[in-house]
Amino acid sequence: MRTALLQSSGRPGSLVGNLKVLDEAAERAAAAGAELLAAPEMFLTGYAIGDGVRRLAEPADGESADAVAEIATRHGLAIAYGYPERSGEQVYNSAQLISADGDRLANYRKTHLFGCFERDHFTPGEQPVVQAELGGLRVGLMICYDVEFPENVRAHALAGTDLLLVPTAQMHPFQFVAESVVPVRAFENQLYVAYVNRVGQEGEFEFVGLSTLAGPDGVARTRAGRGEELLLADVDPVLLAASREANPYLQDRRPGLYGSLGRVT
């Protein structure tokens, strides 16, 4: 499945502006044969927008979701994107996957909030594994800091995730996560990881780009620089099956030894 990664911070604070950027990227991605376009964390609104997070938050089935669905159907590809989700009085840092037919396939709420900014503005999600079937693959969703917890990604591997989409707002000086941690997560869990980041200065944060799609062999199929880019790479189920046969980490596990991992002493 050809996958496009939109490395961009869009137009922080402007839903209309970000939907336009997404529309233009979807057109380019579809023309290049992509079946899936992934955008960064909080793409629809911007990340460092202070109280704008609550003001711009919408339900998972709100007007912006309808607008993304229209973009997806018009260009004939699935879209995953980050946004602030309102549910009652709570606001979540969420990511949603919409099919090429405009159907809402999956919605994930970030489970591990990073830093004071996120803890001040969001409620943590409670469902670690969210998946959907897309193009013959089992696709999972996760957001930024979540991928830095090995238990999180292993849970996806055990649940059969083939491609893990990780909308991200990765900032300086943590670029080693994109460069080193993400390919290792892909290898040790025998799945593809699409890690798609914001770029440039936004409020107090400097986003580092370096978006990548890493394969189950630990090799980056594509790697962005520090500017805005639209990346394309293929998720190959044949390679995935061969890699899992050659690297049987999941079969060779000894869960009985790992009980202490859930406790802090």
Short mmCIF file of C-alpha atoms in Angstrom, two decimals:
data_model
loop_
_atom_site.label_atom_id
_atom_site.label_comp_id
_atom_site.label_asym_id
_atom_site.label_seq_id
_atom_site.Cartn_x
_atom_site.Cartn_y
_atom_site.Cartn_z
CA MET A 1 0.00 0.00 0.00
CA ARG A 2 1.57 3.25 -1.11
CA THR A 3 1.54 5.62 1.86
CA ALA A 4 2.06 9.38 1.85
CA LEU A 5 3.34 11.31 4.87
CA LEU A 6 2.54 15.02 5.03
CA GLN A 7 5.32 16.69 7.02
CA SER A 8 3.87 20.13 7.72
CA SER A 9 2.65 22.35 10.52
CA GLY A 10 -0.04 23.71 8.25
CA ARG A 11 -1.56 27.01 9.35
CA PRO A 12 -1.73 27.03 13.17
CA GLY A 13 -5.04 28.35 14.43
CA SER A 14 -6.83 28.09 11.06
CA LEU A 15 -9.14 25.14 10.41
CA VAL A 16 -9.89 26.47 6.93
CA GLY A 17 -6.22 26.93 6.14
CA ASN A 18 -5.28 23.46 7.35
CA LEU A 19 -8.07 21.78 5.43
CA LYS A 20 -6.79 23.54 2.31
CA VAL A 21 -3.25 22.26 2.95
CA LEU A 22 -4.64 18.76 3.48
CA ASP A 23 -6.70 18.96 0.29
CA GLU A 24 -3.68 20.01 -1.77
CA ALA A 25 -1.54 17.24 -0.24
CA ALA A 26 -4.25 14.65 -0.90
CA GLU A 27 -4.39 15.68 -4.55
CA ARG A 28 -0.62 15.30 -4.91
CA ALA A 29 -0.55 12.02 -3.00
CA ALA A 30 -3.38 10.49 -5.04
CA ALA A 31 -1.67 11.54 -8.28
CA ALA A 32 1.42 9.64 -7.09
CA GLY A 33 -0.63 6.50 -6.47
CA ALA A 34 -0.99 6.75 -2.69
CA GLU A 35 -3.85 4.90 -1.03
CA LEU A 36 -3.29 6.52 2.36
CA LEU A 37 -2.24 10.00 3.49
CA ALA A 38 -1.11 10.60 7.07
CA ALA A 39 -0.86 14.08 8.62
CA PRO A 40 0.79 15.14 11.91
CA GLU A 41 -0.47 15.46 15.47
CA MET A 42 -3.05 18.24 15.96
CA PHE A 43 -2.83 19.03 12.25
CA LEU A 44 -6.33 20.45 11.84
CA THR A 45 -5.82 23.24 14.37
CA GLY A 46 -2.12 23.58 15.13
CA TYR A 47 -0.38 22.35 18.26
CA ALA A 48 0.89 25.35 20.25
CA ILE A 49 -2.33 27.37 20.13
CA GLY A 50 -2.97 27.76 23.87
CA ASP A 51 -6.64 28.18 24.74
CA GLY A 52 -7.44 27.75 21.06
CA VAL A 53 -7.25 24.02 21.73
CA ARG A 54 -10.53 24.09 23.63
CA ARG A 55 -12.11 26.69 21.36
CA LEU A 56 -11.38 24.74 18.17
CA ALA A 57 -12.02 21.24 19.52
CA GLU A 58 -14.79 19.29 17.78
CA PRO A 59 -16.52 15.93 18.18
CA ALA A 60 -15.08 13.00 16.24
CA ASP A 61 -18.06 13.29 13.87
CA GLY A 62 -18.01 17.09 13.67
CA GLU A 63 -17.86 19.45 10.72
CA SER A 64 -14.11 19.10 10.25
CA ALA A 65 -14.40 15.31 10.12
CA ASP A 66 -17.04 15.74 7.42
CA ALA A 67 -14.69 18.06 5.53
CA VAL A 68 -11.84 15.53 5.71
CA ALA A 69 -14.20 12.79 4.54
CA GLU A 70 -15.13 14.91 1.54
CA ILE A 71 -11.43 15.39 0.70
CA ALA A 72 -10.81 11.65 1.05
CA THR A 73 -13.67 10.66 -1.25
CA ARG A 74 -12.88 13.33 -3.84
CA HIS A 75 -9.28 12.20 -4.15
CA GLY A 76 -9.91 8.49 -3.57
CA LEU A 77 -7.55 7.80 -0.67
CA ALA A 78 -7.77 7.23 3.07
CA ILE A 79 -6.64 10.02 5.42
CA ALA A 80 -5.31 9.89 8.99
CA TYR A 81 -4.98 13.18 10.84
CA GLY A 82 -4.56 14.66 14.31
CA TYR A 83 -7.05 17.03 15.92
CA PRO A 84 -8.43 18.13 19.32
CA GLU A 85 -11.53 16.06 20.06
CA ARG A 86 -14.34 17.37 22.24
CA SER A 87 -16.43 14.81 24.10
CA GLY A 88 -18.74 16.35 26.68
CA GLU A 89 -16.58 18.54 28.91
CA GLN A 90 -13.37 16.68 28.02
CA VAL A 91 -10.88 17.49 25.27
CA TYR A 92 -8.62 14.75 23.92
CA ASN A 93 -5.54 14.85 21.71
CA SER A 94 -6.90 12.54 19.04
CA ALA A 95 -6.17 11.00 15.66
CA GLN A 96 -8.79 9.77 13.24
CA LEU A 97 -8.64 7.50 10.19
CA ILE A 98 -11.16 8.05 7.40
CA SER A 99 -11.49 5.72 4.43
CA ALA A 100 -11.44 6.61 0.74
CA ASP A 101 -15.23 6.15 0.87
CA GLY A 102 -15.52 8.77 3.61
CA ASP A 103 -16.23 6.30 6.42
CA ARG A 104 -14.80 6.97 9.90
CA LEU A 105 -12.76 3.80 10.46
CA ALA A 106 -11.01 4.52 13.77
CA ASN A 107 -10.55 7.27 16.34
CA TYR A 108 -7.73 7.19 18.90
CA ARG A 109 -7.16 9.36 21.98
CA LYS A 110 -3.54 9.91 23.05
CA THR A 111 -2.89 7.84 26.16
CA HIS A 112 0.45 9.31 27.29
CA LEU A 113 0.42 13.11 27.51
CA PHE A 114 3.76 14.91 27.22
CA GLY A 115 4.70 17.90 29.35
CA CYS A 116 2.73 20.61 31.09
CA PHE A 117 1.15 21.96 27.90
CA GLU A 118 -0.61 18.72 27.07
CA ARG A 119 -1.56 17.92 30.67
CA ASP A 120 -3.08 21.39 31.02
CA HIS A 121 -5.20 21.10 27.87
CA PHE A 122 -6.09 17.43 27.39
CA THR A 123 -7.56 14.42 29.13
CA PRO A 124 -5.56 11.21 28.52
CA GLY A 125 -7.23 8.44 26.56
CA GLU A 126 -7.75 5.00 28.08
CA GLN A 127 -7.78 2.67 25.06
CA PRO A 128 -4.22 1.72 24.06
CA VAL A 129 -4.95 -0.29 20.92
CA VAL A 130 -7.21 1.14 18.22
CA GLN A 131 -7.19 -0.55 14.80
CA ALA A 132 -8.99 -0.70 11.48
CA GLU A 133 -8.75 -2.82 8.33
CA LEU A 134 -7.49 -0.89 5.31
CA GLY A 135 -6.25 -2.17 1.97
CA GLY A 136 -5.77 -5.69 3.31
CA LEU A 137 -3.69 -4.45 6.25
CA ARG A 138 -4.50 -4.04 9.91
CA VAL A 139 -3.75 -0.39 10.64
CA GLY A 140 -3.23 0.95 14.17
CA LEU A 141 -3.20 4.48 15.54
CA MET A 142 -0.94 6.06 18.14
CA ILE A 143 0.23 9.64 18.80
CA CYS A 144 3.79 10.92 19.30
CA TYR A 145 4.91 10.26 22.92
CA ASP A 146 2.91 7.01 22.95
CA VAL A 147 5.44 5.32 20.65
CA GLU A 148 8.23 5.95 23.15
CA PHE A 149 6.66 3.41 25.52
CA PRO A 150 7.68 -0.06 24.32
CA GLU A 151 4.68 -1.67 26.01
CA ASN A 152 2.36 0.40 23.83
CA VAL A 153 3.84 -0.74 20.54
CA ARG A 154 4.16 -4.34 21.72
CA ALA A 155 0.44 -4.32 22.52
CA HIS A 156 -0.20 -3.37 18.89
CA ALA A 157 2.10 -6.12 17.66
CA LEU A 158 0.31 -8.71 19.76
CA ALA A 159 -3.03 -7.45 18.43
CA GLY A 160 -1.84 -7.99 14.86
CA THR A 161 -1.15 -4.43 13.71
CA ASP A 162 0.69 -4.38 10.37
CA LEU A 163 1.06 -0.62 9.94
CA LEU A 164 1.19 1.72 12.93
CA LEU A 165 0.34 5.34 12.10
CA VAL A 166 1.91 7.83 14.51
CA PRO A 167 0.92 11.48 13.97
CA THR A 168 3.60 13.42 15.83
CA ALA A 169 4.64 16.81 17.21
CA GLN A 170 8.26 15.85 17.91
CA MET A 171 10.36 18.75 19.11
CA HIS A 172 13.99 19.68 19.69
CA PRO A 173 16.09 18.18 21.32
CA PHE A 174 14.36 14.79 21.00
CA GLN A 175 15.09 14.12 17.33
CA PHE A 176 16.81 10.84 18.25
CA VAL A 177 13.29 9.39 18.63
CA ALA A 178 12.64 9.80 14.90
CA GLU A 179 16.17 8.83 13.94
CA SER A 180 16.68 5.80 16.21
CA VAL A 181 13.72 4.81 18.40
CA VAL A 182 11.11 4.53 15.64
CA PRO A 183 13.11 2.13 13.40
CA VAL A 184 13.88 0.00 16.47
CA ARG A 185 10.19 -0.12 17.43
CA ALA A 186 9.38 -1.30 13.90
CA PHE A 187 12.05 -4.03 14.05
CA GLU A 188 11.42 -5.35 17.55
CA ASN A 189 7.67 -5.57 16.91
CA GLN A 190 7.81 -6.67 13.27
CA LEU A 191 5.51 -4.05 11.81
CA TYR A 192 5.67 -0.86 9.76
CA VAL A 193 5.70 2.47 11.61
CA ALA A 194 4.70 5.69 9.84
CA TYR A 195 5.91 8.58 12.01
CA VAL A 196 4.75 11.91 10.59
CA ASN A 197 5.91 15.13 12.22
CA ARG A 198 5.35 18.86 12.32
CA VAL A 199 8.12 21.30 11.29
CA GLY A 200 9.53 24.66 12.34
CA GLN A 201 8.90 27.02 15.21
CA GLU A 202 5.47 27.13 16.78
CA GLY A 203 5.08 29.04 20.03
CA GLU A 204 7.74 27.78 22.44
CA PHE A 205 8.31 24.58 20.46
CA GLU A 206 10.72 23.85 17.62
CA PHE A 207 9.47 20.84 15.66
CA VAL A 208 12.24 18.84 14.02
CA GLY A 209 10.58 17.11 11.05
CA LEU A 210 12.48 13.90 10.19
CA SER A 211 9.25 12.03 9.42
CA THR A 212 9.84 8.43 8.39
CA LEU A 213 8.21 5.19 7.39
CA ALA A 214 10.25 2.39 8.96
CA GLY A 215 9.90 -1.24 7.96
CA PRO A 216 9.96 -4.45 10.01
CA ASP A 217 13.63 -4.84 9.08
CA GLY A 218 14.40 -1.59 10.91
CA VAL A 219 15.18 0.23 7.66
CA ALA A 220 13.65 3.63 6.89
CA ARG A 221 11.82 3.41 3.57
CA THR A 222 11.79 7.20 3.41
CA ARG A 223 13.14 9.98 5.61
CA ALA A 224 12.27 13.68 5.56
CA GLY A 225 14.54 16.59 6.33
CA ARG A 226 13.63 19.61 8.46
CA GLY A 227 11.28 21.37 6.02
CA GLU A 228 7.80 20.80 4.65
CA GLU A 229 7.63 17.66 2.51
CA LEU A 230 5.25 15.09 1.12
CA LEU A 231 6.92 11.68 1.40
CA LEU A 232 5.89 8.48 -0.38
CA ALA A 233 6.80 4.91 0.51
CA ASP A 234 5.28 1.46 0.14
CA VAL A 235 4.03 -0.88 2.85
CA ASP A 236 4.71 -4.37 1.47
CA PRO A 237 2.74 -7.24 3.05
CA VAL A 238 5.00 -9.83 1.35
CA LEU A 239 8.11 -8.35 2.96
CA LEU A 240 6.23 -8.10 6.25
CA ALA A 241 5.34 -11.80 6.24
CA ALA A 242 8.90 -12.81 5.31
CA SER A 243 10.38 -10.58 8.00
CA ARG A 244 8.06 -12.00 10.66
CA GLU A 245 9.07 -15.53 9.71
CA ALA A 246 12.77 -14.66 9.89
CA ASN A 247 12.47 -12.69 13.15
CA PRO A 248 10.08 -14.58 15.46
CA TYR A 249 10.21 -12.17 18.39
CA LEU A 250 6.54 -12.52 19.17
CA GLN A 251 6.64 -16.34 19.13
CA ASP A 252 9.81 -16.48 21.24
CA ARG A 253 8.48 -14.27 24.02
CA ARG A 254 8.23 -15.69 27.58
CA PRO A 255 5.36 -13.67 29.10
CA GLY A 256 5.63 -15.49 32.41
CA LEU A 257 8.91 -13.68 33.04
CA TYR A 258 7.54 -10.22 32.43
CA GLY A 259 5.00 -9.76 35.23
CA SER A 260 7.20 -7.27 37.07
CA LEU A 261 7.15 -4.89 34.09
CA GLY A 262 3.78 -3.58 35.23
CA ARG A 263 5.15 -2.54 38.65
CA VAL A 264 7.47 0.25 39.71
CA THR A 265 9.63 -0.53 42.75
#
